[in-house]
Coordinates of N, CA, C and O in Angstrom, one line a residue:
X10 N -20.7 -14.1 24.2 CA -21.4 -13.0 23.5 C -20.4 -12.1 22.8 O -20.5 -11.8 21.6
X11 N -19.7 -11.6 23.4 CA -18.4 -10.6 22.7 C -17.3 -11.2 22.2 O -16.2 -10.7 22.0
X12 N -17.6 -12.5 22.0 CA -16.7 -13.1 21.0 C -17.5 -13.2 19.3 O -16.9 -13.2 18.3
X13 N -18.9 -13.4 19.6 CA -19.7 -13.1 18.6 C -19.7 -11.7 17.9 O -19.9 -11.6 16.7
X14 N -19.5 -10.9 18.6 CA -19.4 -9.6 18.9 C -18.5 -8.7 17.8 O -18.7 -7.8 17.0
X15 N -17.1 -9.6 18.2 CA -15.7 -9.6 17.5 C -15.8 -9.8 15.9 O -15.6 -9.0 15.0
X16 N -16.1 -11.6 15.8 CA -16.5 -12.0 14.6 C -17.5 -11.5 14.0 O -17.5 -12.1 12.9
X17 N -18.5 -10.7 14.1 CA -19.3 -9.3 13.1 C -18.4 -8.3 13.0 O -18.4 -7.7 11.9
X18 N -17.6 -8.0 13.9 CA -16.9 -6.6 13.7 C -15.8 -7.2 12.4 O -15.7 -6.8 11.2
X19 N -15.0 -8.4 13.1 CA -14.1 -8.7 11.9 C -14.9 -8.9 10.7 O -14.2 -8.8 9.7
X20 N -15.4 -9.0 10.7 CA -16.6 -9.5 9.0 C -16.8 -8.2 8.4 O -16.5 -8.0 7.2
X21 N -17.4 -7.3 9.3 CA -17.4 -5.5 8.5 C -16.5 -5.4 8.2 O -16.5 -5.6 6.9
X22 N -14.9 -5.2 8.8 CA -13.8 -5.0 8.4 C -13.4 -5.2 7.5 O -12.8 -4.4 6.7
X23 N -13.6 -6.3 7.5 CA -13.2 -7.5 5.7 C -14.2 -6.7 5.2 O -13.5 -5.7 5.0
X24 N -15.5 -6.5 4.8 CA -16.0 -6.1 4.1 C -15.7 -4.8 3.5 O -15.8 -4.5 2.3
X25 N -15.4 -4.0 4.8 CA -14.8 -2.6 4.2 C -13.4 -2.2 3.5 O -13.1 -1.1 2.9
X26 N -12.5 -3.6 3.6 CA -11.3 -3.0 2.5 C -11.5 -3.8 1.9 O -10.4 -4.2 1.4
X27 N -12.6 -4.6 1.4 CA -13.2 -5.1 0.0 C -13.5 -4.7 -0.4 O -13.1 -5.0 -1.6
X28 N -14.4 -3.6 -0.4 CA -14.9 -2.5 -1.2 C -14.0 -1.3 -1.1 O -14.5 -0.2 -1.3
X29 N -12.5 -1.4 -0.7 CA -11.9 0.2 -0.9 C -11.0 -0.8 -1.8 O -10.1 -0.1 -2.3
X30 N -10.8 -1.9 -2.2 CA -10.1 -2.3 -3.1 C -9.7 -2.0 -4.3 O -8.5 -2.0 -4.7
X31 N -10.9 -1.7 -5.2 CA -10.6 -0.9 -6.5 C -10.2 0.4 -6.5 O -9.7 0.8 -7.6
X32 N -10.3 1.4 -4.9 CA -9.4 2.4 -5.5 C -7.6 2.4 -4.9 O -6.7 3.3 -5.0
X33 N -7.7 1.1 -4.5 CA -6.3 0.8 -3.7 C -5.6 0.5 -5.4 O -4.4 0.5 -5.7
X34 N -6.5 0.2 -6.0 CA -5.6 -0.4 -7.4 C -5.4 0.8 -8.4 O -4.5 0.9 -9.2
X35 N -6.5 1.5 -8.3 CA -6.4 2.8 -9.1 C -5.7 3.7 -8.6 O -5.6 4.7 -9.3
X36 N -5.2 3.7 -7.5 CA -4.0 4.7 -6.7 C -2.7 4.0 -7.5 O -2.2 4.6 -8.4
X37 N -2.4 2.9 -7.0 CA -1.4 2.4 -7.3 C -1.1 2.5 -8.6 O 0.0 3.0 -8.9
X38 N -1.8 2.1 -9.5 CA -1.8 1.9 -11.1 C -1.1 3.2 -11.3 O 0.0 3.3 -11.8
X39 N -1.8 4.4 -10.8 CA -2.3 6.1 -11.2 C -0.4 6.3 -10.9 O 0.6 6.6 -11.6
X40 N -0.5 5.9 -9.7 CA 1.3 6.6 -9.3 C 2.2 5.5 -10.2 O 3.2 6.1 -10.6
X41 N 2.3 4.4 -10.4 CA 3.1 3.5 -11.6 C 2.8 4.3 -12.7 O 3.8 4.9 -13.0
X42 N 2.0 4.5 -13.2 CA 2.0 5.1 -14.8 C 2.5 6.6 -14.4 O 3.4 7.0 -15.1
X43 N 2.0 7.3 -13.4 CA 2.4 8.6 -13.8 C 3.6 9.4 -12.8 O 4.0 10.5 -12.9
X44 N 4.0 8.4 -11.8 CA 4.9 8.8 -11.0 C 6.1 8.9 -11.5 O 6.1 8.3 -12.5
X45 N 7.6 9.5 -11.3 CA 8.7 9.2 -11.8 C 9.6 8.8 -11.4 O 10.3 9.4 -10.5
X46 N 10.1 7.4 -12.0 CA 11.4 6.8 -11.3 C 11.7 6.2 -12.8 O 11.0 5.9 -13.7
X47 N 13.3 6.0 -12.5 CA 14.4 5.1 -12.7 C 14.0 3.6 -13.7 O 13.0 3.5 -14.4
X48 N 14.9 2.9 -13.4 CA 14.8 1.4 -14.1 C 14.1 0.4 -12.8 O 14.9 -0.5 -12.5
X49 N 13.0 0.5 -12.2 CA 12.4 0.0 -10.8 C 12.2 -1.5 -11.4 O 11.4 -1.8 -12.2
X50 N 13.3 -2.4 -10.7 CA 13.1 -3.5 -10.8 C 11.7 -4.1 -9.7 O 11.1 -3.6 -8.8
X51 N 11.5 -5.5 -10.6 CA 10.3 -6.1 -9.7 C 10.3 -6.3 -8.2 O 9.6 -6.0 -7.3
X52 N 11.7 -6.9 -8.4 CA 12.3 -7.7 -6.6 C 12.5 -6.4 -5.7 O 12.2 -6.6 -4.6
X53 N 12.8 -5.5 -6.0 CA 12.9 -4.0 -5.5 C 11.2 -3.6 -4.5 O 10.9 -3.7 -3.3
X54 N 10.5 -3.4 -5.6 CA 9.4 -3.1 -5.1 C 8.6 -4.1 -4.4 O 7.6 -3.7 -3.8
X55 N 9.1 -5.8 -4.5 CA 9.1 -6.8 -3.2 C 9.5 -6.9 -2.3 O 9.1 -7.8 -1.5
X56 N 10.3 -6.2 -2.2 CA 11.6 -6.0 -1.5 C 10.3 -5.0 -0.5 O 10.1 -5.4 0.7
X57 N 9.6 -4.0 -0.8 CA 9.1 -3.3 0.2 C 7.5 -3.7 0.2 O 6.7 -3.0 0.9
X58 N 7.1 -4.7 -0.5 CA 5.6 -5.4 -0.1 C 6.2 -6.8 0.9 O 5.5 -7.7 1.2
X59 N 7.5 -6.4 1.3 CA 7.7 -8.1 2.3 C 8.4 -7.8 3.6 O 8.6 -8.6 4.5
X60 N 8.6 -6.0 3.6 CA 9.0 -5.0 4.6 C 7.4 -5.0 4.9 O 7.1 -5.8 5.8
X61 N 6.4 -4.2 4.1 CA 4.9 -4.2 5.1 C 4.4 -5.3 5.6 O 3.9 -5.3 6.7
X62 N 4.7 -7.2 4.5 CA 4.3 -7.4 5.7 C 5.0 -8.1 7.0 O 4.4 -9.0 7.7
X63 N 5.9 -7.7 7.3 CA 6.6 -8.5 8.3 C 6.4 -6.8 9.3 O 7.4 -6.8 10.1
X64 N 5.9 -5.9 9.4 CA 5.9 -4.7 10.1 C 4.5 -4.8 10.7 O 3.6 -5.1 9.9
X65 N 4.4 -4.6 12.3 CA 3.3 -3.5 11.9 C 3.4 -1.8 12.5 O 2.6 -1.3 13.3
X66 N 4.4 -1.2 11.9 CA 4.6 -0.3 11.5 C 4.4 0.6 10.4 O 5.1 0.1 9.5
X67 N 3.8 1.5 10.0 CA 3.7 2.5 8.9 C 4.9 3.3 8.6 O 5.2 3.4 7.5
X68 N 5.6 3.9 9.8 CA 6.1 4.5 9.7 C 7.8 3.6 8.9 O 8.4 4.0 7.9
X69 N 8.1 2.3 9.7 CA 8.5 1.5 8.9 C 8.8 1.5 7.3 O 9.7 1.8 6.6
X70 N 7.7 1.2 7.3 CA 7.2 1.4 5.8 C 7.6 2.5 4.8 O 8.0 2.4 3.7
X71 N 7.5 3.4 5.4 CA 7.9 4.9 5.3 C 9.2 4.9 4.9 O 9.6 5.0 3.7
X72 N 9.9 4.8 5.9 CA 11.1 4.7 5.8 C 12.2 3.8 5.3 O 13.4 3.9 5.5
X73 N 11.4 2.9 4.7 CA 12.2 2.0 4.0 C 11.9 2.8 2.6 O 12.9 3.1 1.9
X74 N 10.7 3.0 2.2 CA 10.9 3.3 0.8 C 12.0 4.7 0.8 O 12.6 5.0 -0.2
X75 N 12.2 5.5 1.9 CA 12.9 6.2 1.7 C 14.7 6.2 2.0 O 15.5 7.1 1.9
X76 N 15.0 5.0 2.5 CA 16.0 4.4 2.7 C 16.6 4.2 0.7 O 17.6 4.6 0.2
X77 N 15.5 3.4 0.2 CA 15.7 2.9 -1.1 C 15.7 4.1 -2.2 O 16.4 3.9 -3.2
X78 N 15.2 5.2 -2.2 CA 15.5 6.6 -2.6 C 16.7 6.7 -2.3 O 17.4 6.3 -3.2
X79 N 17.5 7.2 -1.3 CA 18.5 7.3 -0.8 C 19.6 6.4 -1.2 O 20.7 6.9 -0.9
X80 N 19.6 5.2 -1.8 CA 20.3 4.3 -2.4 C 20.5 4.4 -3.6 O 21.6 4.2 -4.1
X81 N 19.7 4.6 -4.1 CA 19.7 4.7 -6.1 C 18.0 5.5 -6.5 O 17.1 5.7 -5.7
X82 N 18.1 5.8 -7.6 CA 17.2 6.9 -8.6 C 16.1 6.3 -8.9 O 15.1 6.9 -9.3
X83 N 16.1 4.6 -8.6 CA 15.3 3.8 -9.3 C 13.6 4.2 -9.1 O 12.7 4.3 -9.9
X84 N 13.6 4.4 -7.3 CA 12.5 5.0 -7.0 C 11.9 6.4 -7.5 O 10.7 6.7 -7.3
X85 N 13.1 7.2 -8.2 CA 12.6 8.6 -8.5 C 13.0 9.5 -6.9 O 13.1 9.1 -5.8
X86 N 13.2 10.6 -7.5 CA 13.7 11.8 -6.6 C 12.7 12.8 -6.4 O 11.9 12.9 -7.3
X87 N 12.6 13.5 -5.4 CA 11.4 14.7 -5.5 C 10.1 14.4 -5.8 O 9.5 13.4 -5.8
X88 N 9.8 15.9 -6.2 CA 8.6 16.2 -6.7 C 7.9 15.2 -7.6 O 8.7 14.6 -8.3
X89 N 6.7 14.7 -7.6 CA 6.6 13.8 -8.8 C 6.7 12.5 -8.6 O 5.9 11.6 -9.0
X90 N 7.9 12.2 -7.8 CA 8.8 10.7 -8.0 C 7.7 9.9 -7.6 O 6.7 10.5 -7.2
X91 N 7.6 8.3 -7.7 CA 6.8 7.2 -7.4 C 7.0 7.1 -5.8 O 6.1 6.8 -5.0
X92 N 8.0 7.3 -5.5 CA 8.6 7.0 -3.9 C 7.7 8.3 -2.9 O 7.3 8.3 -1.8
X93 N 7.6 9.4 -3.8 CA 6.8 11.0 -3.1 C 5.3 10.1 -3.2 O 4.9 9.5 -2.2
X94 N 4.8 10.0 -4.3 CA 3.3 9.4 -4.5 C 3.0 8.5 -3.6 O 1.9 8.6 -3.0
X95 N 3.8 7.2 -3.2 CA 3.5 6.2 -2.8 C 3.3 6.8 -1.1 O 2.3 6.3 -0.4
X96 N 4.2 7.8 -0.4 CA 4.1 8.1 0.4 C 2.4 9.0 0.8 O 1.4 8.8 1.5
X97 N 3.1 9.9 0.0 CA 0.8 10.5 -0.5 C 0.4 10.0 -0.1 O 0.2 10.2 1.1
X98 N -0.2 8.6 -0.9 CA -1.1 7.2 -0.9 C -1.0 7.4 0.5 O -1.6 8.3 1.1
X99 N -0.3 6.5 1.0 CA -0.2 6.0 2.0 C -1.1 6.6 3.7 O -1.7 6.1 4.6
X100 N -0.3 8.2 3.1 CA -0.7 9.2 4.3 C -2.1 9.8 3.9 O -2.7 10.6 4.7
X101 N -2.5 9.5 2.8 CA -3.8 10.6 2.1 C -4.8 9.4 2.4 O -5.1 8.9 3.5
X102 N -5.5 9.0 0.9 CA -6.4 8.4 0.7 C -5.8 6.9 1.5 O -6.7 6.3 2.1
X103 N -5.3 6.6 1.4 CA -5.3 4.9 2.2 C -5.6 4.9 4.0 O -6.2 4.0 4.5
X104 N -5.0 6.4 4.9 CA -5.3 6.6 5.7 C -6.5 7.0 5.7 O -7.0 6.6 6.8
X105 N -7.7 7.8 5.0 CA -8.5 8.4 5.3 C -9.8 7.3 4.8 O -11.0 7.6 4.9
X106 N -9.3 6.0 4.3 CA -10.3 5.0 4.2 C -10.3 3.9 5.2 O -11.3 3.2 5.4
X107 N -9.3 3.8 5.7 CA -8.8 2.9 6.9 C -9.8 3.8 8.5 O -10.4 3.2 9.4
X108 N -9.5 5.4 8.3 CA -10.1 5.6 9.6 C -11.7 5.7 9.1 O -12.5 5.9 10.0
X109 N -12.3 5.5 7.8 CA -13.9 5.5 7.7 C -14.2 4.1 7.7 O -15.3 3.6 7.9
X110 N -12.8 3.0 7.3 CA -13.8 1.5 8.1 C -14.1 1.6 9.5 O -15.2 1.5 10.0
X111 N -12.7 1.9 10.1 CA -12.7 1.8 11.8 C -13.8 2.8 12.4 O -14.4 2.7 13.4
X112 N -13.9 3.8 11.5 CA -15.5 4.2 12.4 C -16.7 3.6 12.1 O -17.6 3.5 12.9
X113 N -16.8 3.3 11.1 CA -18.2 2.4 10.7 C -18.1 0.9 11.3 O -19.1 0.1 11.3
X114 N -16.7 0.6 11.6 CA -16.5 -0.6 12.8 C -16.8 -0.4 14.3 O -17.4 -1.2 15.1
X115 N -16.4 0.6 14.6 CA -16.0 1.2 16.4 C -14.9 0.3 16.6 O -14.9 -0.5 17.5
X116 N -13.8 0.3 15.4 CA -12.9 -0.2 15.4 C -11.5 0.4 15.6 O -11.5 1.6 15.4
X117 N -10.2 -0.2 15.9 CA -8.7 0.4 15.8 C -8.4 0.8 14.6 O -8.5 -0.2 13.9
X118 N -8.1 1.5 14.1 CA -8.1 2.4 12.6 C -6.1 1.7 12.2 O -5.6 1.5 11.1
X119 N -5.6 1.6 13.2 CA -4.3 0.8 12.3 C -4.0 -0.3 12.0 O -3.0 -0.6 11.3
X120 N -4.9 -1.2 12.6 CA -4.4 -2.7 11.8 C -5.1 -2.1 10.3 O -4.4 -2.1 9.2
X121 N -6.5 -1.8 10.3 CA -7.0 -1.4 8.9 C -6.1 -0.7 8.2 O -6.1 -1.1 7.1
X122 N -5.3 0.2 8.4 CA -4.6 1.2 7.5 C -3.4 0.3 6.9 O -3.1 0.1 5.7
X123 N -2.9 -0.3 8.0 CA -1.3 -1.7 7.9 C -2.2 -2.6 6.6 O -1.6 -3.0 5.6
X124 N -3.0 -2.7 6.6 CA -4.0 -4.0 5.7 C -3.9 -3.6 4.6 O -3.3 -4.1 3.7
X125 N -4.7 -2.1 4.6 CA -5.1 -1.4 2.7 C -3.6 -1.2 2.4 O -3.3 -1.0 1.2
X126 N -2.2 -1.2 3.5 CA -1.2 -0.6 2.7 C -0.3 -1.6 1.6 O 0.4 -1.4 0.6
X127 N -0.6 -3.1 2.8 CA -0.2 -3.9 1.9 C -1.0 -4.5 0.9 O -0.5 -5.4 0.1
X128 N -2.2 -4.2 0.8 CA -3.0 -4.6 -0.6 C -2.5 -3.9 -1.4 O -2.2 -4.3 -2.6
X129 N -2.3 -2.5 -0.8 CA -1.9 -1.5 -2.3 C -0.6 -1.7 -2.8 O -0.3 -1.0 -3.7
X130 N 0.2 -2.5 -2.2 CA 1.3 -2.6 -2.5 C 1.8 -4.0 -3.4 O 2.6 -4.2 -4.3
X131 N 0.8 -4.7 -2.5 CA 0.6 -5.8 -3.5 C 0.1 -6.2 -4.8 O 0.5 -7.2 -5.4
X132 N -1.0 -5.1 -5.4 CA -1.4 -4.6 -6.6 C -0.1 -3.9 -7.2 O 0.3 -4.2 -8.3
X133 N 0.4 -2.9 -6.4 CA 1.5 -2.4 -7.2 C 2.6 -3.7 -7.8 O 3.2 -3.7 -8.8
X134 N 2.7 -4.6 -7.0 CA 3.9 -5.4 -7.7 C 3.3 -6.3 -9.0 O 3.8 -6.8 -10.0
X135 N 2.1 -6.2 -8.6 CA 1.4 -7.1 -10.2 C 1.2 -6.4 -11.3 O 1.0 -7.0 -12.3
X136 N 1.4 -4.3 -11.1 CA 0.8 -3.6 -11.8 C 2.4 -3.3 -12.7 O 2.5 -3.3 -14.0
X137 N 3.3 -3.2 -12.1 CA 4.8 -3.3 -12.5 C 5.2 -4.5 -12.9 O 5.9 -4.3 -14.0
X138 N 5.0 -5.6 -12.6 CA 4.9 -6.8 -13.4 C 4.6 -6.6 -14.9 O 5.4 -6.7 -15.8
X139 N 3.3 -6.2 -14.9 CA 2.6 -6.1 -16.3 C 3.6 -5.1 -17.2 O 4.1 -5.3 -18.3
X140 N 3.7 -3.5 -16.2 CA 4.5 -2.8 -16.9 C 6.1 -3.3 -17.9 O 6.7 -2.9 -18.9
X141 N 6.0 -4.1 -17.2 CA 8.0 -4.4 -17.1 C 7.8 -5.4 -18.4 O 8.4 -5.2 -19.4
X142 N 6.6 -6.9 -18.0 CA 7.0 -7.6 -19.1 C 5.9 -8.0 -19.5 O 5.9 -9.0 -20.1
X143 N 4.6 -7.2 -19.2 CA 3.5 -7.8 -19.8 C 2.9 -6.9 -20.8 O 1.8 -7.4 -20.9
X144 N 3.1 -5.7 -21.7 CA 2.4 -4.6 -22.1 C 2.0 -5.2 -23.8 O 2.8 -5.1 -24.7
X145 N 1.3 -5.6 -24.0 CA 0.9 -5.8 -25.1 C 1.8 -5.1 -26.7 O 1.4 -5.3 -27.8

């Protein structure tokens, strides 16, 4: 019976960062267009969608993109930068949609948050993609 139990709970789950999907992409897009960095190669910003998923750490996460700040400009400095935004994201709206699946689950709120971070990050490498060599 509580294995059936599970497999509803996992099913909501899925269901709830299916529908926080579109603003995982409109975050992302929002801080690419308007955040500020450097010459941000593609492999770069792969480089930290292949850190989320081999972690399950956030804080990880965190600290890689600020490891890569610390290396070169590419990410942007300060105020503003894509590297500050992405952090935002992360701790703002991606955490505060992750703990309204896990309560509408009576679920653990960080594998969900670990999930939406790497969707959103994964959208960001397709959205930089486009930027870099797809723009009409």
């Amino acid at each position: 019976m509580s294995n059936l139990s599970e497999q509803q709970t996992d099913l909501q789950v899925q269901k709830g960062i299916r529908l926080a999907e579109d603003e995982l992409v409109i975050l992302i897009q929002s801080a690419l267009d308007t955040g500020i960095y450097g010459d941000l190669e593609e492999s770069q910003f792969r480089n930290l969608l292949r850190v989320s998923d081999t972690t399950d750490s956030v804080e990880v996460i965190k600290n890689f993109i600020r490891y890569q700040v610390g290396r070169d400009k590419k990410w942007g400095r300060g105020k503003g930068s894509l590297a500050e935004k992405i952090i935002e994201d992360i701790d703002g709206n991606i955490k505060k949609n992750a703990h309204i699946i896990a309560e509408c689950c009576q679920t653990d709120f960080k594998p969900i948050w670990l999930e939406l971070i790497r969707r959103y990050l994964g959208y960001g490498a397709r959205h930089l993609k486009y930027k870099r060599d797809g723009k009409l």
